[in-house]
mmCIF file of C-alpha atoms in Angstrom:
data_model
loop_
_atom_site.group_PDB
_atom_site.id
_atom_site.type_symbol
_atom_site.label_atom_id
_atom_site.label_comp_id
_atom_site.label_asym_id
_atom_site.label_seq_id
_atom_site.Cartn_x
_atom_site.Cartn_y
_atom_site.Cartn_z
ATOM 1 C CA MET A 1 -77.795 35.961 26.177
ATOM 2 C CA GLY A 2 -79.296 39.177 26.982
ATOM 3 C CA LEU A 3 -78.490 40.616 29.893
ATOM 4 C CA GLN A 4 -76.858 43.082 29.736
ATOM 5 C CA SER A 5 -79.414 45.551 30.572
ATOM 6 C CA ARG A 6 -78.994 44.364 34.518
ATOM 7 C CA ALA A 7 -75.756 46.589 34.499
ATOM 8 C CA ASN A 8 -77.426 49.887 32.713
ATOM 9 C CA PRO A 9 -77.496 52.752 35.692
ATOM 10 C CA THR A 10 -80.951 53.457 34.671
ATOM 11 C CA ILE A 11 -82.393 49.968 34.362
ATOM 12 C CA LEU A 12 -80.375 49.337 37.930
ATOM 13 C CA TYR A 13 -81.826 52.728 39.330
ATOM 14 C CA ALA A 14 -85.513 52.281 38.111
ATOM 15 C CA LYS A 15 -85.469 48.720 39.674
ATOM 16 C CA ASP A 16 -84.743 50.091 43.288
ATOM 17 C CA LEU A 17 -87.282 52.580 42.577
ATOM 18 C CA VAL A 18 -89.684 49.939 42.787
ATOM 19 C CA GLU A 19 -88.337 47.471 45.034
ATOM 20 C CA SER A 20 -88.668 50.959 47.200
ATOM 21 C CA GLY A 21 -91.817 51.725 46.904
ATOM 22 C CA TYR A 22 -92.063 54.476 44.593
ATOM 23 C CA VAL A 23 -94.436 53.261 42.026
ATOM 24 C CA GLY A 24 -96.331 51.650 44.968
ATOM 25 C CA GLU A 25 -97.956 48.084 43.648
ATOM 26 C CA VAL A 26 -97.136 47.882 40.771
ATOM 27 C CA MET A 27 -100.742 47.450 38.294
ATOM 28 C CA SER A 28 -99.683 47.298 34.576
ATOM 29 C CA CYS A 29 -96.766 48.336 32.532
ATOM 30 C CA HIS A 30 -95.364 47.803 28.924
ATOM 31 C CA VAL A 31 -91.981 47.778 26.990
ATOM 32 C CA SER A 32 -91.188 47.979 23.316
ATOM 33 C CA ARG A 33 -88.698 48.336 21.240
ATOM 34 C CA ILE A 34 -89.270 49.409 17.561
ATOM 35 C CA ASN A 35 -86.308 49.128 15.211
ATOM 36 C CA GLY A 36 -86.723 49.927 11.218
ATOM 37 C CA GLY A 37 -84.220 48.692 8.606
ATOM 38 C CA VAL A 38 -86.016 45.199 8.260
ATOM 39 C CA LEU A 39 -86.602 45.012 4.568
ATOM 40 C CA GLU A 40 -82.835 45.292 2.913
ATOM 41 C CA ARG A 41 -79.721 43.804 4.031
ATOM 42 C CA GLN A 42 -76.045 42.997 2.933
ATOM 43 C CA SER A 43 -75.408 39.325 1.468
ATOM 44 C CA ASP A 44 -72.997 38.300 4.834
ATOM 45 C CA ARG A 45 -76.061 39.279 7.304
ATOM 46 C CA THR A 46 -79.240 37.492 5.358
ATOM 47 C CA TRP A 47 -78.461 34.455 6.833
ATOM 48 C CA GLN A 48 -80.712 35.753 10.420
ATOM 49 C CA ARG A 49 -83.692 35.462 7.805
ATOM 50 C CA ASP A 50 -83.359 31.607 8.546
ATOM 51 C CA LYS A 51 -85.767 31.124 12.104
ATOM 52 C CA GLU A 52 -83.755 27.852 12.478
ATOM 53 C CA LEU A 53 -80.588 29.526 12.922
ATOM 54 C CA GLY A 54 -81.642 30.900 15.824
ATOM 55 C CA ALA A 55 -80.970 34.857 15.549
ATOM 56 C CA ASN A 56 -83.620 36.666 14.867
ATOM 57 C CA THR A 57 -85.822 39.511 16.355
ATOM 58 C CA LEU A 58 -87.467 37.217 18.922
ATOM 59 C CA THR A 59 -84.019 35.846 20.915
ATOM 60 C CA ILE A 60 -82.044 38.749 20.513
ATOM 61 C CA SER A 61 -84.457 42.356 20.977
ATOM 62 C CA CYS A 62 -86.859 40.475 22.585
ATOM 63 C CA GLY A 63 -84.946 38.267 24.694
ATOM 64 C CA HIS A 64 -82.814 41.893 25.741
ATOM 65 C CA THR A 65 -85.648 43.993 26.157
ATOM 66 C CA ILE A 66 -88.182 40.961 28.075
ATOM 67 C CA ASP A 67 -85.546 40.464 30.718
ATOM 68 C CA ALA A 68 -84.924 44.334 31.369
ATOM 69 C CA LEU A 69 -88.885 44.325 31.636
ATOM 70 C CA ARG A 70 -88.515 41.138 34.421
ATOM 71 C CA PHE A 71 -85.480 42.317 35.969
ATOM 72 C CA VAL A 72 -87.467 45.700 37.056
ATOM 73 C CA VAL A 73 -90.652 44.609 38.052
ATOM 74 C CA GLY A 74 -90.677 41.265 38.350
ATOM 75 C CA ASP A 75 -91.612 37.848 35.896
ATOM 76 C CA PHE A 76 -94.645 36.600 33.952
ATOM 77 C CA SER A 77 -96.439 34.319 35.925
ATOM 78 C CA GLU A 78 -99.095 33.352 32.497
ATOM 79 C CA LEU A 79 -98.791 35.065 29.012
ATOM 80 C CA SER A 80 -100.036 34.758 25.189
ATOM 81 C CA SER A 81 -97.985 35.373 22.688
ATOM 82 C CA ILE A 82 -98.058 36.170 18.810
ATOM 83 C CA VAL A 83 -95.330 35.557 16.657
ATOM 84 C CA SER A 84 -94.928 36.928 13.062
ATOM 85 C CA THR A 85 -93.091 37.248 9.985
ATOM 86 C CA GLN A 86 -94.486 40.491 8.458
ATOM 87 C CA ALA A 87 -91.730 40.632 6.235
ATOM 88 C CA LYS A 88 -91.595 37.732 3.990
ATOM 89 C CA GLU A 89 -88.599 38.969 1.838
ATOM 90 C CA TRP A 90 -85.421 40.987 2.470
ATOM 91 C CA PHE A 91 -83.672 42.639 -0.278
ATOM 92 C CA GLU A 92 -79.934 41.784 -0.769
ATOM 93 C CA VAL A 93 -78.677 44.828 -1.866
ATOM 94 C CA ASP A 94 -74.836 43.358 -2.917
ATOM 95 C CA THR A 95 -76.419 40.919 -4.879
ATOM 96 C CA ASN A 96 -79.588 42.620 -6.391
ATOM 97 C CA GLN A 97 -81.614 39.875 -5.394
ATOM 98 C CA MET A 98 -85.030 39.009 -2.678
ATOM 99 C CA VAL A 99 -84.411 36.201 -0.310
ATOM 100 C CA ASP A 100 -86.897 34.436 1.468
ATOM 101 C CA VAL A 101 -87.502 35.243 5.400
ATOM 102 C CA THR A 102 -88.873 32.722 8.142
ATOM 103 C CA SER A 103 -87.496 34.563 11.586
ATOM 104 C CA PRO A 104 -90.007 36.454 13.470
ATOM 105 C CA ASP A 105 -89.686 40.380 12.785
ATOM 106 C CA ASN A 106 -92.847 41.055 15.162
ATOM 107 C CA ILE A 107 -93.730 39.580 18.699
ATOM 108 C CA LEU A 108 -96.270 40.668 20.941
ATOM 109 C CA ILE A 109 -97.052 39.937 24.268
ATOM 110 C CA SER A 110 -99.589 40.333 27.056
ATOM 111 C CA GLY A 111 -99.468 38.246 30.321
ATOM 112 C CA LYS A 112 -100.356 38.559 34.393
ATOM 113 C CA LEU A 113 -97.046 39.349 36.463
ATOM 114 C CA ALA A 114 -96.193 37.013 39.521
ATOM 115 C CA ASN A 115 -96.804 40.381 41.432
ATOM 116 C CA GLY A 116 -100.295 40.573 40.527
ATOM 117 C CA GLY A 117 -100.048 43.709 38.017
ATOM 118 C CA VAL A 118 -100.641 42.700 34.186
ATOM 119 C CA GLY A 119 -97.560 43.483 31.459
ATOM 120 C CA SER A 120 -97.851 43.658 27.628
ATOM 121 C CA VAL A 121 -94.455 44.055 25.400
ATOM 122 C CA HIS A 122 -94.196 45.212 21.318
ATOM 123 C CA ILE A 123 -90.904 43.900 20.319
ATOM 124 C CA ALA A 124 -90.784 44.782 16.346
ATOM 125 C CA SER A 125 -88.207 45.193 13.359
ATOM 126 C CA ASN A 126 -90.345 47.309 10.756
ATOM 127 C CA PRO A 127 -89.479 48.677 7.305
ATOM 128 C CA TRP A 128 -88.299 52.102 8.159
ATOM 129 C CA VAL A 129 -87.817 54.324 11.244
ATOM 130 C CA GLY A 130 -89.048 53.260 14.817
ATOM 131 C CA SER A 131 -90.226 54.694 18.301
ATOM 132 C CA GLY A 132 -87.035 53.247 20.068
ATOM 133 C CA TYR A 133 -87.350 51.728 23.587
ATOM 134 C CA ARG A 134 -90.004 52.341 25.918
ATOM 135 C CA MET A 135 -90.277 51.553 29.830
ATOM 136 C CA GLU A 136 -93.466 52.481 31.510
ATOM 137 C CA ILE A 137 -94.081 51.150 34.660
ATOM 138 C CA TYR A 138 -97.758 52.377 35.680
ATOM 139 C CA GLY A 139 -98.204 52.290 39.974
ATOM 140 C CA ARG A 140 -100.702 53.084 42.685
ATOM 141 C CA GLU A 141 -98.689 55.840 43.867
ATOM 142 C CA GLY A 142 -96.856 56.614 40.744
ATOM 143 C CA THR A 143 -95.344 56.193 37.157
ATOM 144 C CA LEU A 144 -92.112 55.544 35.573
ATOM 145 C CA ASN A 145 -91.204 56.363 32.123
ATOM 146 C CA LEU A 146 -87.984 55.167 30.415
ATOM 147 C CA SER A 147 -86.683 55.706 26.992
ATOM 148 C CA SER A 148 -83.784 55.588 24.810
ATOM 149 C CA GLU A 149 -83.168 56.023 21.105
ATOM 150 C CA GLY A 150 -81.509 52.732 21.186
ATOM 151 C CA SER A 151 -81.791 50.147 23.903
ATOM 152 C CA ALA A 152 -81.490 49.292 26.897
ATOM 153 C CA ASN A 153 -78.922 46.758 26.910
ATOM 154 C CA THR A 154 -76.318 48.699 24.676
ATOM 155 C CA ASP A 155 -77.658 52.614 24.914
ATOM 156 C CA ALA A 156 -77.943 55.015 27.538
ATOM 157 C CA VAL A 157 -81.504 55.581 28.778
ATOM 158 C CA GLN A 158 -83.424 58.261 30.058
ATOM 159 C CA ILE A 159 -86.002 57.787 33.034
ATOM 160 C CA GLN A 160 -88.870 60.473 34.066
ATOM 161 C CA GLY A 161 -90.898 59.825 37.572
ATOM 162 C CA VAL A 162 -93.845 61.661 38.970
ATOM 163 C CA ARG A 163 -95.314 60.295 42.393
ATOM 164 C CA GLU A 164 -98.944 60.585 43.080
ATOM 165 C CA GLY A 165 -99.262 63.374 39.845
ATOM 166 C CA ASN A 166 -99.597 63.935 36.270
ATOM 167 C CA ILE A 167 -96.541 65.512 34.794
ATOM 168 C CA LEU A 168 -93.502 63.587 34.498
ATOM 169 C CA GLU A 169 -90.455 65.208 35.305
ATOM 170 C CA ASP A 170 -86.608 63.880 34.887
ATOM 171 C CA LEU A 171 -84.701 61.631 37.394
ATOM 172 C CA GLN A 172 -81.413 61.847 38.040
ATOM 173 C CA VAL A 173 -79.674 58.611 38.017
ATOM 174 C CA PRO A 174 -77.764 58.960 41.271
ATOM 175 C CA GLU A 175 -73.635 58.276 40.683
ATOM 176 C CA ARG A 176 -73.746 54.929 42.678
ATOM 177 C CA TYR A 177 -75.358 53.521 40.032
ATOM 178 C CA THR A 178 -72.599 53.578 37.825
ATOM 179 C CA PHE A 179 -69.852 50.971 38.187
ATOM 180 C CA VAL A 180 -67.461 51.739 35.399
ATOM 181 C CA LEU A 181 -64.097 54.792 34.654
ATOM 182 C CA GLU A 182 -65.118 58.328 33.216
ATOM 183 C CA GLY A 183 -63.959 57.234 29.933
ATOM 184 C CA MET A 184 -65.387 54.500 29.522
ATOM 185 C CA PRO A 185 -67.280 54.762 25.578
ATOM 186 C CA GLN A 186 -71.546 54.763 25.694
ATOM 187 C CA GLY A 187 -72.434 52.097 23.393
ATOM 188 C CA ALA A 188 -71.885 48.674 23.357
ATOM 189 C CA PRO A 189 -69.263 48.021 25.790
ATOM 190 C CA TYR A 190 -70.496 50.352 28.856
ATOM 191 C CA ASN A 191 -72.878 47.484 30.331
ATOM 192 C CA VAL A 192 -70.007 44.818 29.644
ATOM 193 C CA GLY A 193 -67.625 47.049 31.446
ATOM 194 C CA GLN A 194 -70.355 47.480 33.885
ATOM 195 C CA MET A 195 -70.757 43.848 34.169
ATOM 196 C CA TYR A 196 -67.209 42.883 34.466
ATOM 197 C CA TYR A 197 -66.964 45.120 37.361
ATOM 198 C CA GLN A 198 -69.518 43.308 38.856
ATOM 199 C CA PHE A 199 -67.947 40.028 38.194
ATOM 200 C CA GLY A 200 -64.783 41.779 39.380
ATOM 201 C CA GLN A 201 -66.367 42.619 42.935
ATOM 202 C CA SER A 202 -67.896 39.177 43.607
ATOM 203 C CA ILE A 203 -64.663 37.368 42.850
ATOM 204 C CA ILE A 204 -62.899 39.579 45.777
ATOM 205 C CA SER A 205 -65.720 39.350 48.000
ATOM 206 C CA GLY A 206 -66.832 35.656 47.509
ATOM 207 C CA ASP A 207 -70.440 36.836 46.986
ATOM 208 C CA ALA A 208 -72.156 35.098 44.044
ATOM 209 C CA SER A 209 -72.374 36.952 41.049
ATOM 210 C CA GLN A 210 -75.599 38.429 39.686
ATOM 211 C CA PRO A 211 -76.585 37.771 36.492
ATOM 212 C CA ASP A 212 -75.269 34.224 36.390
ATOM 213 C CA PHE A 213 -75.594 31.407 34.067
ATOM 214 C CA TYR A 214 -78.735 29.696 35.214
ATOM 215 C CA THR A 215 -80.661 33.469 34.711
ATOM 216 C CA ALA A 216 -79.268 33.096 30.929
ATOM 217 C CA VAL A 217 -81.039 29.880 30.891
ATOM 218 C CA GLU A 218 -84.528 31.077 32.415
ATOM 219 C CA LEU A 219 -83.921 33.582 29.637
ATOM 220 C CA HIS A 220 -83.973 31.099 27.580
ATOM 221 C CA HIS A 221 -87.030 28.992 28.541
ATOM 222 C CA LEU A 222 -88.889 32.133 28.678
ATOM 223 C CA VAL A 223 -88.182 33.118 24.849
ATOM 224 C CA ASP A 224 -89.399 29.361 24.487
ATOM 225 C CA SER A 225 -92.423 30.011 25.823
ATOM 226 C CA ILE A 226 -92.810 32.964 23.993
ATOM 227 C CA GLN A 227 -92.670 31.197 20.808
ATOM 228 C CA ALA A 228 -94.449 28.291 22.113
ATOM 229 C CA ALA A 229 -97.461 30.632 23.412
ATOM 230 C CA SER A 230 -97.952 32.178 19.752
#
């Protein structure tokens, strides 16, 4: 569940930058993914309105987004959350009727990281156009800012940074973080291809493959804890 961001070249680069001390001690961080279009759907997709069926903004968008954050800066040691359904009805455009909604569309999280920093998260499916994807990391020695019009699990991500300064500059992701062939299309297939390459290298070398099944289980437990803390 939700692990494709770990193969995104920019996310891999950001993780190495943090671990190598580019920002120094992580003081605070924030990630957001704000999408639009929550009020209307075709009837073949309105089954997602039922939170008990498990496919919603909490389990999908939030799962992907918060996993990328914890991959880069580390896990939360404690958190509090709000999991809310703001749009309690959707309009089925092909049947011309309103349907009741119980699935959450806004998730807000605040907490403390295991490394001592603090972090916040806002994941939302709102009525109209959103701001896309943002990850901000603020350290004692520098800042990193990642952004995308889509999301880190399916789309290309840009990165900016600065060390001991006040003007962010574009950073070029080194080629060593790109594993797929040049013809691999951007979008949903890209990070899956990146992960298949990593898996293949694991088979060849005999080394453990990351992420693995247990990484996915940990993420499921984290999503459950976000719901429980609300």
